[in-house]
């Protein structure tokens, strides 16, 4: 190995984690698989902005990283997105609509000038799952399902540390959000908007009161509010029931939970476990993510080193 190749191998891996409200840029140390803490940059991102505004904001965060990193980036992006071509497919989902049909890869490379030669895109839930497999709660599990619970339900089915996107053992595309429950789309029953709507149906609210957000409903549930408790119980019991047949087919031994809603673990865990137990035999372990913030960065870095999707 030449000194130049060895130096490139030791150089940190630049990564981006793009979300609906924030973008995180970081450098990951290939020797430890961990983000370099001093390099992690989190900046606000407006998902309803024009395409150039979104790309500018992502690139500005990326350009804040120290120089001297590799030129191949790992980029975790929410779907729908064409991860092979780097083109956005966001239509009718309420965020990043301006990126639909836009070559995000080309736009970012142009803005990153000499800092990027290649961008390796992957689904944000897959990035989270890969990170949890390499350095978190999914480690040691041959088959695991990883969920990110936030605005909706992100998911990744991992087999031997690789995302599985097709085949009879996984839902369409390998993503749970495409499932239906009682002929209703899953995210109409399990999502931020679904929990808020269910709470509003159960609780009599004054006309002038603003409907609480999910974290406020969680606080009410922990304080003994029956309507708030039932809104959470119903959502995650339903998620467990919808997921259980696929857990059984996939033979997963662990379900790893991350995302912003995972902060309400004491509400989610019992309801999800109950729902899973109705159909998944034996029921898998339901585990909280060990690396909730770092996992997508770790996973994106691993992907950038040449991991390919499982067949």
Rosetta silent file (secondary structure, phi, psi, omega in degrees, C-alpha in Angstrom):
SEQUENCE: XXXXXXXXXXXXXXXXXXXXXXXXXXXXXXXXXXXXXXXXXXXXXXXXXXXXXXXXXXXXXXXXXXXXXXXXXXXXXXXXXXXXXXXXXXXXXXXXXXXXXXXXXXXXXXXXXXXXXXXXXXXXXXXXXXXXXXXXXXXXXXXXXXXXXXXXXXXXXXXXXXXXXXXXXXXXXXXXXXXXXXXXXXXXXXXXXXXXXXXXXXXXXXXXXXXXXXXXXXXXXXXXXXXXXXXXXXXXXXXXXXXXXXXXXXXXXXXXXXXXXXXXXXXXXXXXXXXXXXXXXXXXXXXXXXXXXXXXXXXXXXXXXXXXXXX
SCORE:     score description
SCORE:     0.000 S_00000001
   1 L     0.000  124.334  179.149    0.000    0.000    0.000 S_00000001
   2 L   -69.869  161.346 -179.581    1.483    3.350   -1.037 S_00000001
   3 H   -62.570  -34.886  179.890    1.691    6.170    1.494 S_00000001
   4 H   -66.616  -42.064  178.743   -0.912    8.143   -0.477 S_00000001
   5 H   -66.679  -42.886  179.173   -3.379    5.233   -0.432 S_00000001
   6 H   -60.659  -40.525 -179.541   -2.714    4.589    3.253 S_00000001
   7 H   -65.855  -39.883  177.853   -3.345    8.246    4.048 S_00000001
   8 H   -64.481  -37.238 -179.332   -6.646    8.189    2.136 S_00000001
   9 H   -65.773  -34.431  179.566   -7.654    5.038    4.019 S_00000001
  10 H   -81.079  -18.411 -176.300   -7.013    6.753    7.348 S_00000001
  11 L   -64.809  145.145  179.877   -8.798    9.952    6.332 S_00000001
  12 L   -66.473  157.798 -177.667  -12.210   10.518    7.912 S_00000001
  13 E  -100.785  123.020  179.330  -15.381    9.815    5.958 S_00000001
  14 E   -80.824  138.451 -178.565  -17.697   12.806    5.378 S_00000001
  15 E  -138.329  156.537  174.639  -21.411   12.155    5.892 S_00000001
  16 E  -132.176  137.319  173.215  -24.728   13.996    5.741 S_00000001
  17 E  -120.469  107.525 -174.145  -27.990   13.093    7.464 S_00000001
  18 E   -98.278  121.415  178.300  -30.825   15.028    5.825 S_00000001
  19 L  -120.400  179.544 -176.216  -34.089   15.341    7.746 S_00000001
  20 L   -70.659  -22.071 -178.783  -37.301   17.294    7.391 S_00000001
  21 L  -124.877  -17.273 -177.159  -36.204   20.094    9.736 S_00000001
  22 E  -142.734  156.931  169.164  -32.424   19.721   10.104 S_00000001
  23 E  -123.732  136.235  177.720  -29.328   18.555    8.273 S_00000001
  24 E  -116.157  129.509  174.249  -26.380   17.061   10.148 S_00000001
  25 E  -114.338  145.499 -179.428  -22.870   16.956    8.701 S_00000001
  26 E  -161.098  164.108  170.347  -20.028   15.052   10.321 S_00000001
  27 E  -110.394  133.502 -179.955  -16.738   13.266    9.824 S_00000001
  28 E  -109.297  129.258  179.141  -16.595    9.598   10.841 S_00000001
  29 E   -77.233  116.228 -177.435  -13.322    8.052   11.978 S_00000001
  30 L   -66.510  -19.759 -179.221  -12.895    4.778    9.992 S_00000001
  31 L   -76.714  -29.376 -176.446  -10.730    3.322   12.759 S_00000001
  32 L  -114.005  -11.758 -174.680  -13.450    3.593   15.415 S_00000001
  33 L    66.964   13.153 -176.099  -16.652    3.781   13.324 S_00000001
  34 E  -110.990  144.185  171.963  -17.582    6.801   15.447 S_00000001
  35 E   -62.185  141.234  174.610  -18.345   10.388   14.421 S_00000001
  36 L   -75.988  112.510 -168.187  -15.593   12.788   15.462 S_00000001
  37 H   -56.817  -36.818 -178.318  -17.512   14.768   18.072 S_00000001
  38 H   -70.387  -12.689 -176.940  -15.842   18.085   17.312 S_00000001
  39 H   -95.877  -12.807 -171.783  -16.888   17.787   13.655 S_00000001
  40 L   -71.672  124.185 -177.713  -20.640   17.241   14.104 S_00000001
  41 E  -125.268  124.280  178.841  -22.628   20.173   12.698 S_00000001
  42 E  -119.063  122.847 -176.699  -26.425   20.397   12.917 S_00000001
  43 E  -129.322  147.891  177.548  -28.181   23.155   11.002 S_00000001
  44 E   -64.470  150.100 -178.982  -31.874   23.961   10.382 S_00000001
  45 L  -141.440  126.194  178.977  -33.320   22.934    7.035 S_00000001
  46 L   -92.559  107.637 -176.201  -36.586   24.128    5.503 S_00000001
  47 L   -73.637   -8.106  178.559  -38.164   21.213    3.651 S_00000001
  48 L  -103.049    6.123 -179.637  -40.701   23.571    2.019 S_00000001
  49 L   -75.015  163.954  172.652  -38.062   25.897    0.548 S_00000001
  50 L   -60.543  159.936 -175.649  -37.277   26.112   -3.196 S_00000001
  51 H   -55.320  -46.865 -178.643  -34.859   23.494   -4.509 S_00000001
  52 H   -62.270  -36.297  179.041  -31.874   25.845   -4.661 S_00000001
  53 H   -65.727  -40.521  178.610  -32.513   26.946   -1.076 S_00000001
  54 H   -65.973  -46.793 -178.922  -32.580   23.360    0.185 S_00000001
  55 H   -65.153  -38.647  177.852  -29.428   22.393   -1.718 S_00000001
  56 H   -61.131  -43.998 -177.408  -27.651   25.566   -0.567 S_00000001
  57 H   -65.350  -41.907  178.392  -28.491   24.824    3.082 S_00000001
  58 H   -63.965  -45.196 -178.084  -27.263   21.213    2.856 S_00000001
  59 H   -65.515  -37.017  179.733  -24.054   22.286    1.099 S_00000001
  60 H   -62.589  -41.699  176.739  -23.351   25.064    3.607 S_00000001
  61 H   -62.987  -43.353 -179.324  -23.466   22.545    6.457 S_00000001
  62 H   -62.551  -40.295 -176.997  -21.195   20.197    4.496 S_00000001
  63 H   -73.243  -12.485  174.498  -18.689   22.955    3.744 S_00000001
  64 L   -75.504  -15.074  179.709  -18.374   23.742    7.453 S_00000001
  65 L   -67.938  146.320  176.046  -16.606   20.409    7.950 S_00000001
  66 L   -60.962  148.673  177.511  -12.817   20.562    8.282 S_00000001
  67 L   -73.270  173.555  178.006  -10.892   19.748    5.109 S_00000001
  68 L    96.105    9.179  178.660   -8.735   16.650    4.743 S_00000001
  69 L   -92.489  174.247  175.299  -11.531   14.102    4.504 S_00000001
  70 L   -66.864  165.840 -177.551  -12.197   11.563    1.765 S_00000001
  71 L   -98.883   -0.459  176.296  -13.968   12.698   -1.383 S_00000001
  72 E  -102.869  119.502 -175.745  -16.666   10.004   -1.247 S_00000001
  73 E  -102.706  145.899  167.112  -19.611   11.066    0.964 S_00000001
  74 E   -99.264  130.111 -175.270  -22.339    9.006    2.592 S_00000001
  75 E  -129.459  111.536  176.486  -25.688   10.793    2.421 S_00000001
  76 E   -87.224  123.048 -176.557  -28.759    9.588    4.328 S_00000001
  77 E  -129.161  142.790  172.167  -31.941   10.894    2.687 S_00000001
  78 L   -71.875  158.806  177.094  -35.636   10.323    3.396 S_00000001
  79 L   -96.269  173.584   -0.760  -37.726    8.782    0.647 S_00000001
  80 L   -76.635  134.564 -174.136  -39.158    8.679   -1.874 S_00000001
  81 E  -154.244  141.843  175.686  -35.800    9.129   -3.536 S_00000001
  82 E   -88.161   98.198 -172.251  -33.891    7.383   -6.319 S_00000001
  83 L   -71.926  -21.732  178.375  -30.821    6.387   -4.332 S_00000001
  84 L   -77.002  -39.020 -176.299  -28.951    5.031   -7.355 S_00000001
  85 L   -99.608  -16.246 -177.978  -29.243    8.200   -9.465 S_00000001
  86 L    78.685   22.818 -178.080  -29.531   10.811   -6.704 S_00000001
  87 E  -105.280  132.375  179.244  -32.805   12.199   -8.060 S_00000001
  88 E   -69.909  142.522  176.786  -35.630   13.286   -5.744 S_00000001
  89 L  -126.522   31.921 -174.501  -39.053   11.656   -6.118 S_00000001
  90 L   -79.317  102.868  178.013  -40.865   13.690   -3.459 S_00000001
  91 L  -137.856  125.241  175.258  -44.459   14.072   -4.616 S_00000001
  92 L    72.151   24.293 -179.272  -47.530   14.332   -2.426 S_00000001
  93 L  -117.293   -2.414  173.482  -45.728   13.772    0.885 S_00000001
  94 L    85.060    5.388  175.084  -45.660   17.316    2.245 S_00000001
  95 L  -152.205  150.771  179.037  -41.893   17.865    2.316 S_00000001
  96 L    55.743   25.332 -178.999  -39.052   18.399   -0.162 S_00000001
  97 H   -58.444  -33.213 -177.335  -41.643   18.738   -2.950 S_00000001
  98 H   -68.924  -14.594  179.278  -39.367   21.204   -4.759 S_00000001
  99 H   -91.278   -0.186  179.381  -36.729   18.461   -5.118 S_00000001
 100 E   -63.942  122.425 -178.383  -39.022   16.170   -7.112 S_00000001
 101 L    82.931   -1.018 -177.421  -37.226   15.413  -10.375 S_00000001
 102 L   -89.831  137.128  175.467  -34.125   17.333   -9.250 S_00000001
 103 E   -79.345   89.001 -176.630  -30.666   15.770   -9.552 S_00000001
 104 H   -63.860  -39.435  179.755  -29.704   16.297   -5.923 S_00000001
 105 H   -59.450  -48.856 -179.567  -26.356   14.564   -6.391 S_00000001
 106 H   -64.171  -40.569 -179.716  -25.265   16.850   -9.214 S_00000001
 107 H   -62.799  -40.561  179.871  -26.509   19.917   -7.349 S_00000001
 108 H   -73.129  -41.563  178.845  -24.550   19.066   -4.224 S_00000001
 109 H   -59.929  -40.115  178.895  -21.363   18.108   -6.069 S_00000001
 110 H   -61.807  -40.236 -178.617  -21.474   21.452   -7.879 S_00000001
 111 H   -76.296  -28.239 -179.218  -21.800   23.298   -4.568 S_00000001
 112 H   -85.901   -1.095  173.730  -19.127   21.245   -2.815 S_00000001
 113 H    49.484 -112.752 -175.396  -16.638   22.119   -5.581 S_00000001
 114 H   -93.693   11.595 -176.874  -13.422   20.135   -4.905 S_00000001
 115 H   -93.657   -7.499 -176.811  -14.666   18.579   -1.641 S_00000001
 116 L  -144.847  129.614  171.563  -16.719   15.768   -3.247 S_00000001
 117 L  -104.655  -30.448 -176.515  -16.156   13.379   -6.133 S_00000001
 118 E  -146.019  141.866  175.027  -18.932   10.933   -5.303 S_00000001
 119 E  -118.849  123.323  179.780  -22.088   10.934   -3.183 S_00000001
 120 E  -104.464  103.777 -176.916  -23.431    7.585   -1.964 S_00000001
 121 E   -86.058  145.448  170.891  -27.118    8.007   -1.111 S_00000001
 122 E  -150.039  157.633  178.938  -29.088    5.659    1.105 S_00000001
 123 E   -60.873  141.168 -176.073  -32.456    5.701    2.833 S_00000001
 124 H   -63.963  -35.108  177.437  -32.328    7.424    6.224 S_00000001
 125 H   -69.213  -36.070  175.569  -33.945    4.446    8.001 S_00000001
 126 H   -65.004  -39.125  177.948  -31.403    2.102    6.386 S_00000001
 127 H   -62.087  -44.469  177.099  -28.602    4.393    7.571 S_00000001
 128 H   -59.255  -45.340 -178.117  -29.998    4.270   11.117 S_00000001
 129 H   -63.906  -44.358  179.071  -30.258    0.472   10.935 S_00000001
 130 H   -61.636  -39.391  178.290  -26.712    0.023    9.629 S_00000001
 131 H   -65.647  -41.432  178.744  -25.402    2.237   12.410 S_00000001
 132 H   -69.283  -28.788  177.476  -27.293    0.297   15.078 S_00000001
 133 H   -71.894  -38.957 -176.528  -25.999   -2.965   13.602 S_00000001
 134 H   -81.601  -29.331 -173.308  -22.383   -1.820   13.670 S_00000001
 135 H  -147.941   27.274 -175.646  -22.411   -0.002   17.007 S_00000001
 136 L  -148.996 -147.150 -170.490  -25.781   -0.338   18.690 S_00000001
 137 L   -71.691  -21.224  179.907  -28.732   -2.464   19.708 S_00000001
 138 L   -85.095   -7.037 -179.071  -28.922   -4.498   16.464 S_00000001
 139 L   -58.763  135.152  177.683  -25.335   -5.749   16.837 S_00000001
 140 L    87.399   -5.859  179.076  -25.137   -9.532   16.964 S_00000001
 141 L   -98.815  120.022  179.665  -28.583  -10.088   15.443 S_00000001
 142 L   -63.232  -37.751  177.850  -28.506  -11.931   12.119 S_00000001
 143 E  -131.863  124.084 -178.984  -31.971  -10.565   11.302 S_00000001
 144 E  -141.999  151.634  173.344  -33.315   -7.359   12.818 S_00000001
 145 E  -115.853  126.737 -178.925  -35.984   -4.790   12.030 S_00000001
 146 E  -114.682  131.320 -177.128  -35.136   -1.179   12.867 S_00000001
 147 E  -119.245  138.636  170.017  -37.834    1.506   13.148 S_00000001
 148 E  -114.079  118.044 -174.773  -37.553    5.284   13.279 S_00000001
 149 E  -106.661  112.966 -179.797  -40.673    6.793   14.816 S_00000001
 150 L  -148.806 -118.790  175.189  -41.229   10.475   14.136 S_00000001
 151 L   -59.472  -38.943  175.721  -43.516   12.245   11.699 S_00000001
 152 L  -136.084 -152.509 -179.106  -44.183    8.785   10.235 S_00000001
 153 E  -118.845  108.217  171.954  -42.733    5.280   10.466 S_00000001
 154 E   -91.442  150.227 -176.386  -39.339    4.661    8.906 S_00000001
 155 E  -153.545  154.209  175.889  -38.134    1.073    8.748 S_00000001
 156 E  -148.234  131.091  175.828  -35.323   -1.185    7.626 S_00000001
 157 E  -100.046  114.983 -176.991  -35.133   -4.987    7.493 S_00000001
 158 E  -105.270  130.801  172.397  -31.530   -6.074    8.053 S_00000001
 159 E  -123.936  118.094 -176.912  -30.133   -9.490    7.183 S_00000001
 160 L    52.128   38.764  175.052  -26.483  -10.032    8.121 S_00000001
 161 L    79.045   14.192  178.506  -26.046   -6.278    8.344 S_00000001
 162 E  -125.476  137.771  177.407  -27.493   -5.468    4.899 S_00000001
 163 E   -67.084  137.264  176.971  -30.870   -3.847    4.109 S_00000001
 164 L  -108.811  120.610 -173.575  -33.331   -6.158    2.338 S_00000001
 165 L  -108.773  -11.193 -179.720  -35.654   -4.284   -0.009 S_00000001
 166 L  -149.670  170.231 -177.015  -37.506   -7.007   -1.865 S_00000001
 167 L   112.141  164.520 -173.801  -38.625  -10.604   -1.636 S_00000001
 168 L   -71.283  -12.113 -176.953  -41.515  -12.415    0.057 S_00000001
 169 L   -88.863   -7.582 -177.446  -40.095  -11.978    3.574 S_00000001
 170 L  -128.431  156.914  176.024  -40.335   -8.170    3.644 S_00000001
 171 L   -63.509  169.470  179.440  -43.068   -5.589    2.924 S_00000001
 172 H   -53.427  126.190 -178.978  -43.057   -3.814   -0.462 S_00000001
 173 H    72.718    0.111 -176.919  -39.731   -2.048   -0.862 S_00000001
 174 H    74.757   21.841 -175.535  -38.709   -3.337    2.560 S_00000001
 175 L  -128.620  127.892 -174.972  -40.573   -0.461    4.216 S_00000001
 176 H   -66.741  -29.837 -174.038  -43.397   -0.759    6.764 S_00000001
 177 H   -63.306  -13.841  178.542  -45.033    2.576    5.929 S_00000001
 178 H   -85.265   -3.127 -179.297  -46.476    1.026    2.758 S_00000001
 179 L   -76.335  161.410  172.434  -48.590   -1.445    4.768 S_00000001
 180 E  -120.998  151.857  176.243  -52.319   -1.145    5.398 S_00000001
 181 E  -127.579  119.345 -176.466  -54.264   -2.082    8.532 S_00000001
 182 L    53.161   42.793  177.746  -57.974   -2.897    8.087 S_00000001
 183 L    67.287   16.828  178.452  -57.706   -1.398    4.572 S_00000001
 184 E  -115.330  135.098  176.987  -56.317    1.866    6.037 S_00000001
 185 E   -55.789  136.837 -174.747  -52.750    3.089    5.304 S_00000001
 186 H   -52.394  -43.536 -174.740  -50.582    2.382    8.345 S_00000001
 187 H   -73.794   -6.434  169.444  -49.478    5.990    8.780 S_00000001
 188 H   -76.139  -13.437 -178.735  -53.128    7.083    9.044 S_00000001
 189 L  -117.055  -24.262 -176.772  -53.092    5.178   12.350 S_00000001
 190 L  -132.353   95.528  179.430  -49.444    5.386   13.444 S_00000001
 191 L  -176.312  172.641  176.788  -47.805    8.778   12.954 S_00000001
 192 H   -57.683  -48.635 -177.735  -47.554   12.200   14.550 S_00000001
 193 H   -67.774  -33.095 -178.283  -50.762   13.360   12.882 S_00000001
 194 H   -68.935  -42.102  179.854  -52.577   10.102   13.715 S_00000001
 195 H   -66.049  -40.869  179.151  -51.786   10.282   17.431 S_00000001
 196 H   -64.727  -42.039 -179.041  -52.853   13.936   17.581 S_00000001
 197 H   -66.878  -40.645 -179.862  -56.097   13.198   15.727 S_00000001
 198 H   -65.352  -42.259  177.500  -56.922   10.198   17.949 S_00000001
 199 H   -60.673  -42.293 -179.264  -56.290   12.238   21.087 S_00000001
 200 H   -63.746  -33.474  178.957  -58.552   15.016   19.767 S_00000001
 201 H   -70.884  -31.939 -174.820  -61.352   12.496   19.170 S_00000001
 202 H   -88.826  -26.515 -174.495  -61.079   11.136   22.715 S_00000001
 203 L  -109.210  134.505  175.651  -60.572   14.367   24.645 S_00000001
 204 L   -82.271  114.435 -176.846  -63.009   17.260   24.811 S_00000001
 205 L  -109.474  141.149  173.593  -60.958   20.355   24.041 S_00000001
 206 L   -58.526  149.423 -177.479  -62.045   24.007   24.346 S_00000001
 207 L   -59.346  -29.604 -175.944  -62.619   25.661   20.993 S_00000001
 208 L   -94.341    4.919 -178.561  -59.752   28.079   21.594 S_00000001
 209 L   -90.455  131.698  177.454  -57.211   25.460   22.665 S_00000001
 210 L   -73.955  135.599 -179.715  -54.471   24.526   20.232 S_00000001
 211 L   -61.710  125.921 -178.855  -54.221   20.767   19.683 S_00000001
 212 L   -62.091  151.473  173.855  -51.170   19.505   21.626 S_00000001
 213 L   -82.347  174.134 -171.434  -48.216   18.072   19.746 S_00000001
 214 H   -61.849  -41.068 -179.106  -47.100   14.488   20.317 S_00000001
 215 H   -65.196  -30.311  176.696  -44.517   15.272   22.997 S_00000001
 216 H   -74.028  -37.268  176.458  -47.187   17.181   24.926 S_00000001
 217 H   -64.829  -38.978  177.143  -49.640   14.284   24.561 S_00000001
 218 H   -61.483  -42.168  178.697  -46.917   11.966   25.859 S_00000001
 219 H   -63.442  -38.765  177.205  -46.454   14.203   28.903 S_00000001
 220 H   -63.956  -42.016  179.585  -50.213   14.124   29.513 S_00000001
 221 H   -61.830  -42.726  179.459  -50.207   10.314   29.262 S_00000001
 222 H   -66.951  -23.778  177.761  -47.393   10.051   31.787 S_00000001
 223 L   -87.542    1.756  175.532  -49.427   12.319   34.060 S_00000001
 224 L   101.497    6.757  179.039  -52.401    9.951   33.954 S_00000001
 225 L   -70.700  121.079 -173.617  -54.546   11.464   31.191 S_00000001
 226 H   -66.977  -40.882 -178.599  -56.688    8.588   29.892 S_00000001
 227 H   -65.051  -42.285  179.596  -57.232    9.991   26.387 S_00000001
 228 H   -65.976  -42.148  178.660  -53.524   10.612   25.867 S_00000001
 229 H   -61.715  -42.145 -179.099  -52.620    7.155   27.161 S_00000001
 230 H   -68.968  -35.584  178.858  -55.134    5.500   24.853 S_00000001
 231 H   -61.631  -41.981  177.545  -53.924    7.483   21.822 S_00000001
 232 H   -70.385  -46.239 -177.865  -50.400    6.125   22.360 S_00000001
 233 H   -57.880  -47.537 -177.339  -51.545    2.606   23.264 S_00000001
 234 H   -62.485  -45.398 -176.406  -53.730    2.280   20.183 S_00000001
 235 H   -60.414  -46.903 -171.859  -51.091    3.605   17.771 S_00000001
 236 H   -88.305  -21.711  166.937  -48.288    1.313   18.874 S_00000001
 237 H   -65.699  -41.826  177.262  -50.427   -1.750   19.515 S_00000001
 238 H   -62.597  -43.498  177.911  -51.621   -1.274   15.925 S_00000001
 239 H   -59.924  -42.985  178.800  -48.043   -0.939   14.705 S_00000001
 240 H   -60.876  -43.346  179.897  -47.148   -4.180   16.487 S_00000001
 241 H   -65.209  -39.474  179.792  -50.060   -6.035   14.926 S_00000001
 242 H   -68.456  -35.988 -176.413  -49.186   -4.745   11.437 S_00000001
 243 H   -80.079  -29.666 -170.562  -45.518   -5.602   11.860 S_00000001
 244 H   -53.901  -47.096 -179.715  -45.938   -9.002   13.520 S_00000001
 245 H   -60.778  -34.032 -179.507  -46.615  -11.140   10.388 S_00000001
 246 H   -76.358  -32.508  174.082  -43.535   -9.666    8.700 S_00000001
 247 H   -61.245  -43.523 -179.311  -41.419  -10.228   11.800 S_00000001
 248 H   -64.779  -44.096 -179.837  -42.481  -13.882   11.680 S_00000001
 249 H   -65.081  -41.103 -176.211  -41.711  -14.218    7.938 S_00000001
 250 H   -79.176  -16.287 -178.189  -38.374  -12.444    8.261 S_00000001
 251 L    59.271   41.286  178.135  -37.526  -14.383   11.447 S_00000001
 252 L   -72.591  141.515  177.829  -36.215  -11.231   13.107 S_00000001
 253 L  -103.792   -4.973  179.336  -34.926  -11.627   16.644 S_00000001
 254 E  -149.017  143.154  169.502  -34.882   -7.922   17.479 S_00000001
 255 E  -119.408  117.775 -175.390  -36.904   -4.787   16.780 S_00000001
 256 E  -105.780  129.959 -173.011  -34.818   -1.669   17.423 S_00000001
 257 E  -112.109  126.763  173.159  -36.627    1.629   18.009 S_00000001
 258 E  -135.388 -166.525 -177.914  -35.249    5.109   17.296 S_00000001
 259 L    93.742  168.469 -173.905  -36.580    8.466   16.161 S_00000001
 260 H   -61.778  -34.171 -178.831  -37.962   11.399   18.122 S_00000001
 261 H   -71.079  -17.629 -179.672  -40.924    9.445   19.528 S_00000001
 262 H   -62.811  -14.425  175.227  -38.583    6.907   21.103 S_00000001
 263 H   -64.874  -19.418  176.353  -38.152    9.430   23.916 S_00000001
 264 H   -98.108   45.591 -173.993  -41.582    8.186   25.077 S_00000001
 265 H   -55.285  -40.660 -176.289  -40.170    4.662   25.487 S_00000001
 266 H   -69.093  -14.999  173.990  -42.286    3.832   28.547 S_00000001
 267 H   -94.349  -37.513 -175.401  -45.429    4.434   26.470 S_00000001
 268 H   -76.788  -46.197 -171.475  -44.264    2.813   23.228 S_00000001
 269 H   -57.233  -50.338 -177.754  -42.531   -0.322   24.502 S_00000001
 270 H   -66.359  -38.748 -178.376  -45.458   -2.048   26.283 S_00000001
 271 H   -69.165  -43.964  179.343  -47.981   -1.281   23.528 S_00000001
 272 H   -65.095  -42.126  179.754  -45.688   -2.335   20.682 S_00000001
 273 H   -62.256  -40.334  178.649  -44.653   -5.507   22.540 S_00000001
 274 H   -63.968  -45.004  179.180  -48.311   -6.437   23.117 S_00000001
 275 H   -62.784  -42.569  179.154  -49.172   -5.935   19.461 S_00000001
 276 H   -63.785  -38.935 -175.328  -46.196   -7.986   18.292 S_00000001
 277 H   -65.720  -17.629 -177.965  -46.966  -10.832   20.684 S_00000001
 278 L   -72.277  -22.056 -176.377  -50.372  -11.389   19.041 S_00000001
 279 L  -137.645  -23.744 -177.972  -48.836  -12.805   15.860 S_00000001
 280 L   -91.073  110.891 -178.669  -45.047  -13.033   16.073 S_00000001
 281 L  -124.456  119.442   -6.147  -44.086  -16.352   17.707 S_00000001
 282 L   -73.478  151.765 -179.905  -41.652  -16.243   19.348 S_00000001
 283 L   -67.547  138.363  179.382  -41.929  -12.493   19.873 S_00000001
 284 L   -74.440  164.980  172.451  -38.688  -10.628   19.123 S_00000001
 285 E   -73.440  136.016  176.071  -36.907   -8.466   21.651 S_00000001
 286 E  -103.800  115.049 -169.911  -38.012   -4.822   21.463 S_00000001
 287 E  -122.605  141.513  171.995  -34.948   -2.677   22.116 S_00000001
 288 E   -76.270  142.477  177.691  -34.270    1.033   22.394 S_00000001
 289 L   -59.256  140.809  176.828  -31.579    2.332   20.030 S_00000001
 290 L   -89.565  -22.724 -177.610  -28.181    2.664   21.691 S_00000001
 291 L  -127.421   60.002 -171.383  -26.960    5.267   19.183 S_00000001
 292 L   -59.322  -36.785 -179.287  -30.110    7.262   18.363 S_00000001
 293 L   -90.029  -37.572 -173.698  -28.289   10.361   17.082 S_00000001
 294 L   -84.895  -22.793 -173.287  -25.054    8.833   15.797 S_00000001
 295 H   -55.776  -45.622  179.526  -26.429    5.709   14.081 S_00000001
 296 H   -62.227  -32.541  178.883  -27.430    7.407   10.782 S_00000001
 297 H   -70.833  -42.980  177.689  -23.972    8.989   10.558 S_00000001
 298 H   -62.924  -44.663 -179.648  -22.227    5.676   11.266 S_00000001
 299 H   -64.153  -41.206  179.299  -24.465    3.890    8.753 S_00000001
 300 H   -64.561  -38.493  178.162  -23.908    6.510    6.043 S_00000001
 301 H   -65.304  -42.005  178.869  -20.141    6.260    6.499 S_00000001
 302 H   -62.223  -42.129  179.150  -20.294    2.468    6.241 S_00000001
 303 H   -61.935  -40.218 -178.247  -22.353    2.742    3.056 S_00000001
 304 H   -66.274  -18.066  178.621  -19.864    5.158    1.543 S_00000001
 305 L   -86.802    7.625  170.959  -17.151    2.543    1.956 S_00000001
 306 L   114.383    9.196  177.325  -18.793    0.312   -0.601 S_00000001
 307 L   -68.154  134.330  177.612  -21.659   -1.564    1.044 S_00000001
 308 L  -112.148  153.158 -179.210  -24.220   -2.612   -1.561 S_00000001
 309 L   -62.866  141.257  176.902  -27.876   -3.455   -1.027 S_00000001
 310 L   -63.627  148.179 -179.876  -28.693   -7.103   -0.417 S_00000001
 311 L   -70.319    0.000    0.000  -30.342   -8.871   -3.383 S_00000001
